[in-house]
Tab-separated table of C-alpha atoms and ligand atoms in Angstrom:
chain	number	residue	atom	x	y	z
A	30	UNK	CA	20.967	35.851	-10.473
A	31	UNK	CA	24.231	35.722	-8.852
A	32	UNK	CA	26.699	33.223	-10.997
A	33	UNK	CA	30.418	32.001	-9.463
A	34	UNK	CA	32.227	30.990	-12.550
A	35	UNK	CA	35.448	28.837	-12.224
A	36	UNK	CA	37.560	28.997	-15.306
A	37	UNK	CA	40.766	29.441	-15.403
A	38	UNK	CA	41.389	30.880	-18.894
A	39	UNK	CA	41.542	34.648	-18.456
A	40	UNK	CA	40.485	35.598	-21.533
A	41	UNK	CA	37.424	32.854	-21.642
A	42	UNK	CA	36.503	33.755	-18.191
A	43	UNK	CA	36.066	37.233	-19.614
A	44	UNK	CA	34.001	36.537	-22.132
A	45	UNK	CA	31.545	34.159	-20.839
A	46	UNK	CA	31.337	36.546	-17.884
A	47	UNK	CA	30.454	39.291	-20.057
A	48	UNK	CA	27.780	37.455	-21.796
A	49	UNK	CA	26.041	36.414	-18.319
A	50	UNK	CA	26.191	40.447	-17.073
A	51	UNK	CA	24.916	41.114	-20.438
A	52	UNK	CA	21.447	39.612	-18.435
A	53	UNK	CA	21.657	41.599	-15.510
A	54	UNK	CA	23.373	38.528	-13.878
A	55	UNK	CA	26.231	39.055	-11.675
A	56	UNK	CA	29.252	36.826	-12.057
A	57	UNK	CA	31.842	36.384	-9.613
A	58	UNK	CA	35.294	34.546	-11.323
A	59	UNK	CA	37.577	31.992	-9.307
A	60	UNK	CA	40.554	30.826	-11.181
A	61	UNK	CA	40.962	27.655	-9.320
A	62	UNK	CA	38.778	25.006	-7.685
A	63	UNK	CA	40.379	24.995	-3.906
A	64	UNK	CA	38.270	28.545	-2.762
A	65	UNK	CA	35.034	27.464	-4.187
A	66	UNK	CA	33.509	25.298	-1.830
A	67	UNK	CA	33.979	27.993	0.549
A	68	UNK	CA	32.766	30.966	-1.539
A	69	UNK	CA	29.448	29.183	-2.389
A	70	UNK	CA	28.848	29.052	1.784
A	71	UNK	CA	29.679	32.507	2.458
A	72	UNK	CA	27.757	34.133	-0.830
A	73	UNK	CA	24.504	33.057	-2.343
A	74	UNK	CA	25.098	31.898	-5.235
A	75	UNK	CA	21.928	30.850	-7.768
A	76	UNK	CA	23.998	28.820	-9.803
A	77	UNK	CA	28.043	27.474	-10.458
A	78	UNK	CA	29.749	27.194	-13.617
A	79	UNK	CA	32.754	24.804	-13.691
A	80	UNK	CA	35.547	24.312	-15.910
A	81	UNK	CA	37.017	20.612	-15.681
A	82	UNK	CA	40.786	21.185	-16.579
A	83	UNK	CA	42.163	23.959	-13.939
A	84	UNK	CA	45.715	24.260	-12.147
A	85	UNK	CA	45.319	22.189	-8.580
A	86	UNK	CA	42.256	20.366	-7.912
A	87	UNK	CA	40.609	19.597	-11.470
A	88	UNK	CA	36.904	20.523	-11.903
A	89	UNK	CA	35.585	17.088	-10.706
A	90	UNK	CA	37.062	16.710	-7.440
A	91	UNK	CA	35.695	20.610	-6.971
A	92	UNK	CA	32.596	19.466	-8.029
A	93	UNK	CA	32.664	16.595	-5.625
A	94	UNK	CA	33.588	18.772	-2.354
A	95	UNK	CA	30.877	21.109	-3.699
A	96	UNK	CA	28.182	18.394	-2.929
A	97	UNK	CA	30.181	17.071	-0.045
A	98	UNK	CA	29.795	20.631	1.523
A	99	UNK	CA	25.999	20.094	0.781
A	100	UNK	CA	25.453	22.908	-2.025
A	101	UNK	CA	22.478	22.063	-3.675
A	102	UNK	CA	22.269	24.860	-6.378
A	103	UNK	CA	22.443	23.994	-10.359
A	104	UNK	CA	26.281	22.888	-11.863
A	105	UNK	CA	26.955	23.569	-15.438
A	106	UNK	CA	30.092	22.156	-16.404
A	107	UNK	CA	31.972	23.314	-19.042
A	108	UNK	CA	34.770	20.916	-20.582
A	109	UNK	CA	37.442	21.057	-23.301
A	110	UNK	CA	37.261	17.140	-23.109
A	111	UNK	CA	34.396	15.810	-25.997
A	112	UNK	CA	35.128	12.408	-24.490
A	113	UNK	CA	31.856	10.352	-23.307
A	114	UNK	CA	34.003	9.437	-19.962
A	115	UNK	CA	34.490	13.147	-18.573
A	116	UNK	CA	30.436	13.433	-19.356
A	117	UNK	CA	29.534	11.034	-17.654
A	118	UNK	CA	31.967	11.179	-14.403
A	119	UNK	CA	30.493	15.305	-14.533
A	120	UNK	CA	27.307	14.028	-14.448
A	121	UNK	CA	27.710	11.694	-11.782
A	122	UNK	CA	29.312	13.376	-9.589
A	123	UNK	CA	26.604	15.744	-9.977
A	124	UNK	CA	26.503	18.089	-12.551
A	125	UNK	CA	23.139	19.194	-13.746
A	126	UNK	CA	24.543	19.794	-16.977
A	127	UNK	CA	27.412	20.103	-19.619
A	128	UNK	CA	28.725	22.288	-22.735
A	129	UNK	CA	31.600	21.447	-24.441
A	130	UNK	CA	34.184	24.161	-25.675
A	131	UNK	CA	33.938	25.776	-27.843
A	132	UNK	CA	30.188	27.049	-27.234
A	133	UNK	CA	28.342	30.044	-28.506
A	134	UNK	CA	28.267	32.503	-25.459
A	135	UNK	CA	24.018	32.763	-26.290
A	136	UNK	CA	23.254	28.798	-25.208
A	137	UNK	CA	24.932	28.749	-22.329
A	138	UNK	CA	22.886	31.714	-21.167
A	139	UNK	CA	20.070	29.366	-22.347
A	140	UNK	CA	21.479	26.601	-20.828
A	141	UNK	CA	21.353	28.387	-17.697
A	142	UNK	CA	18.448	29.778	-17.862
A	143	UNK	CA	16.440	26.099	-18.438
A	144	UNK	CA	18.692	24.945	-15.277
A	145	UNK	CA	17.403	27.635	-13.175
A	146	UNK	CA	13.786	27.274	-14.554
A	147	UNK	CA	13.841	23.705	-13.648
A	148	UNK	CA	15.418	23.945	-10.630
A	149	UNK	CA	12.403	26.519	-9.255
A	150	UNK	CA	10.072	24.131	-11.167
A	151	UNK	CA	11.696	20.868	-8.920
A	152	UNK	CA	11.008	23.568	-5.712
A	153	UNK	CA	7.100	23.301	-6.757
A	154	UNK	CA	7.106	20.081	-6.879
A	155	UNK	CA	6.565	19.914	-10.863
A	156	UNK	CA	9.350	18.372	-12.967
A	157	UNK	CA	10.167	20.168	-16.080
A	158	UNK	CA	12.652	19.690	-18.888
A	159	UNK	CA	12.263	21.151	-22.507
A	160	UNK	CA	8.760	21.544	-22.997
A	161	UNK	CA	7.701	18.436	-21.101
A	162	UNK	CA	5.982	19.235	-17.583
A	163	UNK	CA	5.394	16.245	-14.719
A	164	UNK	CA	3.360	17.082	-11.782
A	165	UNK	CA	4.689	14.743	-9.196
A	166	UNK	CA	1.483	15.133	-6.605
A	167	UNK	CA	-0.973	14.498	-9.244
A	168	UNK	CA	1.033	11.659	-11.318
A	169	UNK	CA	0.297	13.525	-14.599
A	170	UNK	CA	2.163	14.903	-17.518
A	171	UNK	CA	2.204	17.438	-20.427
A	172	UNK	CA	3.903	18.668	-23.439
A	173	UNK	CA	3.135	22.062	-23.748
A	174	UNK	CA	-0.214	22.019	-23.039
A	175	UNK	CA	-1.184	19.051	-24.281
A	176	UNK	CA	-1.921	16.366	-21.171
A	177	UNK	CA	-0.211	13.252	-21.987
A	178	UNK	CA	-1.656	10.033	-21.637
A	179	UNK	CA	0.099	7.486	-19.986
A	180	UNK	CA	-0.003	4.350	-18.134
A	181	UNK	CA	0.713	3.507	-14.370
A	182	UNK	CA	4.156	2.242	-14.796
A	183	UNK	CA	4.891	4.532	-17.646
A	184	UNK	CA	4.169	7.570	-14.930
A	185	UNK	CA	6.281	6.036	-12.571
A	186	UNK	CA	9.306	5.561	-14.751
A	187	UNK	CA	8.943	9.021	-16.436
A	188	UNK	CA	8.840	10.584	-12.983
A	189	UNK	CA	11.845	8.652	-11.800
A	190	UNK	CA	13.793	9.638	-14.992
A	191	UNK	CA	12.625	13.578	-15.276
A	192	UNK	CA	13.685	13.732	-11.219
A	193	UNK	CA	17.290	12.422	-12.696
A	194	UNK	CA	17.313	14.072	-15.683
A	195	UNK	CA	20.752	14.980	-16.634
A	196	UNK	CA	21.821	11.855	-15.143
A	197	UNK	CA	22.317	7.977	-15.970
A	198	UNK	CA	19.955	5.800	-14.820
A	199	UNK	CA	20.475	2.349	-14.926
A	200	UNK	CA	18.515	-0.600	-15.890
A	201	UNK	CA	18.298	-1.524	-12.274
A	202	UNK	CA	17.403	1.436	-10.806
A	203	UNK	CA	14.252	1.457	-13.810
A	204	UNK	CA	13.241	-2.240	-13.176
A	205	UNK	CA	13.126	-1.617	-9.366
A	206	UNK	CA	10.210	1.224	-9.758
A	207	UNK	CA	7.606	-1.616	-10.722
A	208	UNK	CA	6.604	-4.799	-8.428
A	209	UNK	CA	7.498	-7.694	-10.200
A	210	UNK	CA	10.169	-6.489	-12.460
A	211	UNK	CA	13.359	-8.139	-10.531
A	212	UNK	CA	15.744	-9.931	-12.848
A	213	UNK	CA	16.186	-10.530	-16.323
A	214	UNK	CA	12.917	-11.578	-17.467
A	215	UNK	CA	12.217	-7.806	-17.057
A	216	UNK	CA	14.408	-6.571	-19.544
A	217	UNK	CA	12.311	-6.478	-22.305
A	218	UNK	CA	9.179	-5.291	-20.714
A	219	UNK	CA	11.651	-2.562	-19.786
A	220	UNK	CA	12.407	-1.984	-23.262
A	221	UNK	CA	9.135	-1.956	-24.606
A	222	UNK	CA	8.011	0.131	-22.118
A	223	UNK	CA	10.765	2.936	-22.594
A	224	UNK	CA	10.113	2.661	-26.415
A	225	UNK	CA	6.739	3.654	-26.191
A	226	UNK	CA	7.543	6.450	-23.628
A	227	UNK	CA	10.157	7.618	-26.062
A	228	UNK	CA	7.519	8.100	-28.914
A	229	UNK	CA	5.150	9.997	-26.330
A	230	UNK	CA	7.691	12.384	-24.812
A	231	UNK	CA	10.206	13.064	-27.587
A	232	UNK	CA	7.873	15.475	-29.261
A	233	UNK	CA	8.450	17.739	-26.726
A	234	UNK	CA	12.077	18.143	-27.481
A	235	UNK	CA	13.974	15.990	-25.146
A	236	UNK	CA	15.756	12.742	-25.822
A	237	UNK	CA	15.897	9.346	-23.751
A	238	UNK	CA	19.384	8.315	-24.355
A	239	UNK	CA	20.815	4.811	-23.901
A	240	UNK	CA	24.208	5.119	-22.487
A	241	UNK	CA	25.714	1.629	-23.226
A	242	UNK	CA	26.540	-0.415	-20.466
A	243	UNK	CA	25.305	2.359	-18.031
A	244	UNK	CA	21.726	2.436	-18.719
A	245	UNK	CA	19.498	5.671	-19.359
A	246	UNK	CA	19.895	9.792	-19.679
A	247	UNK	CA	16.986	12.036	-20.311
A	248	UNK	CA	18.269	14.978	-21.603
A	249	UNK	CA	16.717	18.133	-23.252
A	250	UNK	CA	17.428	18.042	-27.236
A	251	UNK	CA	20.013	19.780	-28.961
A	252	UNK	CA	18.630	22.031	-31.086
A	253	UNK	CA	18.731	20.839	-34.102
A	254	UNK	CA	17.784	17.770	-32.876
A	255	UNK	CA	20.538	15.432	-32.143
B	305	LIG	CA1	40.776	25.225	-18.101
C-alpha cells in the first residue's frame, strides 16, 4: 500500500509513519495541504491520511479540493478537535473515517486496514463494515456467516446506509428509499423500522447512530463497544 500522510507535526508525522512502514506500507509525508491534491494525481496513492489543523489551507478545505480533483481513494482524518462539529463537517465533506488524537499507533493501522478492505469489498460490489457483509446484486446480508433475515424495506435501507457508512444520513434521504413514505406520517414507521434493524445488525459490531438533528451514521463499533 502506498499511504500520503499530511500532518504537520514533525515528530507525529514520524511516528505514525513509522508504524504504517512497520506493514510494509510506504508512506509519503506532506506538511501542508496546498501540494496534496496534486501529489495524489501524479502518484498512486491507496489511501490519504489528513490532519485537520495545518499552517495554510486547514485539513477540510484539502479534503474538499481532494474530491473536487475527483480522488476517489479512502480519507482517514485525523483531528486534535473531539468536537461533534469537526466530525461531522470531515465526514461530509468526505472523509471515510476519523481518529481523534491522541490514538494508539496499532488502530489506526486497523483503521486503515478495514478502510481498504471495504473499499475493495465496495469494488465487488459487496458492502462490508465490521463483520456485517451486504451483497448489493443479490439484496442479501450476513454477519459473519450467518445470513440475515430481513425484510424488503429493511434491505433497502440497510443497503442505502452500509453504501454511506461513515456518513450522516438523514431522515429524508431514509424515508425516500420506500414508496409511500413522503412526509411526516412516515416518521415512525421509520423508527420502528431502524429499531428492529438495529437489533439485527448490531451483533455484528457496528452501531446505527442517531446524530441529532442530522439524522443517521452507521459506523463500525469501538472496541469496547461504545
Ligand atoms: Ca496539526
Amino acid at each position: 500500500m502506498h499511504i500520503l500522510l499530511v500532518e504537520d507535526d514533525a515528530a507525529l508525522a514520524a511516528s505514525i509513519a513509522g508504524a504504517l512502514q512497520a506493514q510494509g506500507w510506504r508512506v509519503d509525508v506532506s506538511e501542508r495541504g496546498e501540494p496534496v491534491p496534486r501529489s495524489l494525481a501524479q502518484d498512486a496513492y491507496d489511501l490519504l491520511v489528513l490532519d485537520l489543523g495545518l499552517p495554510g489551507i486547514d485539513g477540510l478545505e484539502t479534503l474538499r479540493r481532494v474530491r473536487e480533483s475527483g480522488w476517489l481513494q479512502p480519507v482517514l482524518v485525523l483531528t486534535a478537535r473531539d468536537g461533534i462539529d469537526d466530525r461531522v463537517a470531515g465526514l461530509e465533506t468526505g472523509a471515510d473515517d476519523y481518529m481523534c488524537k491522541p490514538f494508539a499507533p496499532a488502530e489506526l493501522v486497523a483503521r486503515l486496514r478495514a478502510l481498504v478492505r471495504r473499499h475493495e469489498h465496495r469494488r465487488a460490489g459487496v458492502l462490508a463494515l465490521a463483520a456485517l457483509r451486504f451483497d448489493a446484486q443479490g439484496l442479501r446480508a450476513w454477519v459473519g456467516e450467518q445470513p440475515l433475515a430481513l425484510t424488503a424495506r429493511e434491505s433497502v435501507v440497510l443497503q442505502y446506509l452500509m453504501a454511506k457508512a461513515g456518513q450522516i444520513v438523514s431522515r429524508e434521504q431514509l424515508t425516500a428509499l420506500v414508496p409511500g413514505w413522503a412526509g411526516a406520517a412516515s416518521d415512525n414507521a421509520l423508527e420502528l423500522l431502524l429499531s428492529r434493524l438495529r437489533g439485527k445488525i448490531e451483533p455484528a459490531g457496528v452501531r446505527l447512530r442517531t446524530v441529532r438533528g442530522l439524522g443517521y451514521l452507521l459506523e463500525a463499533a469501538a472496541p469496547d463497544g461504545r
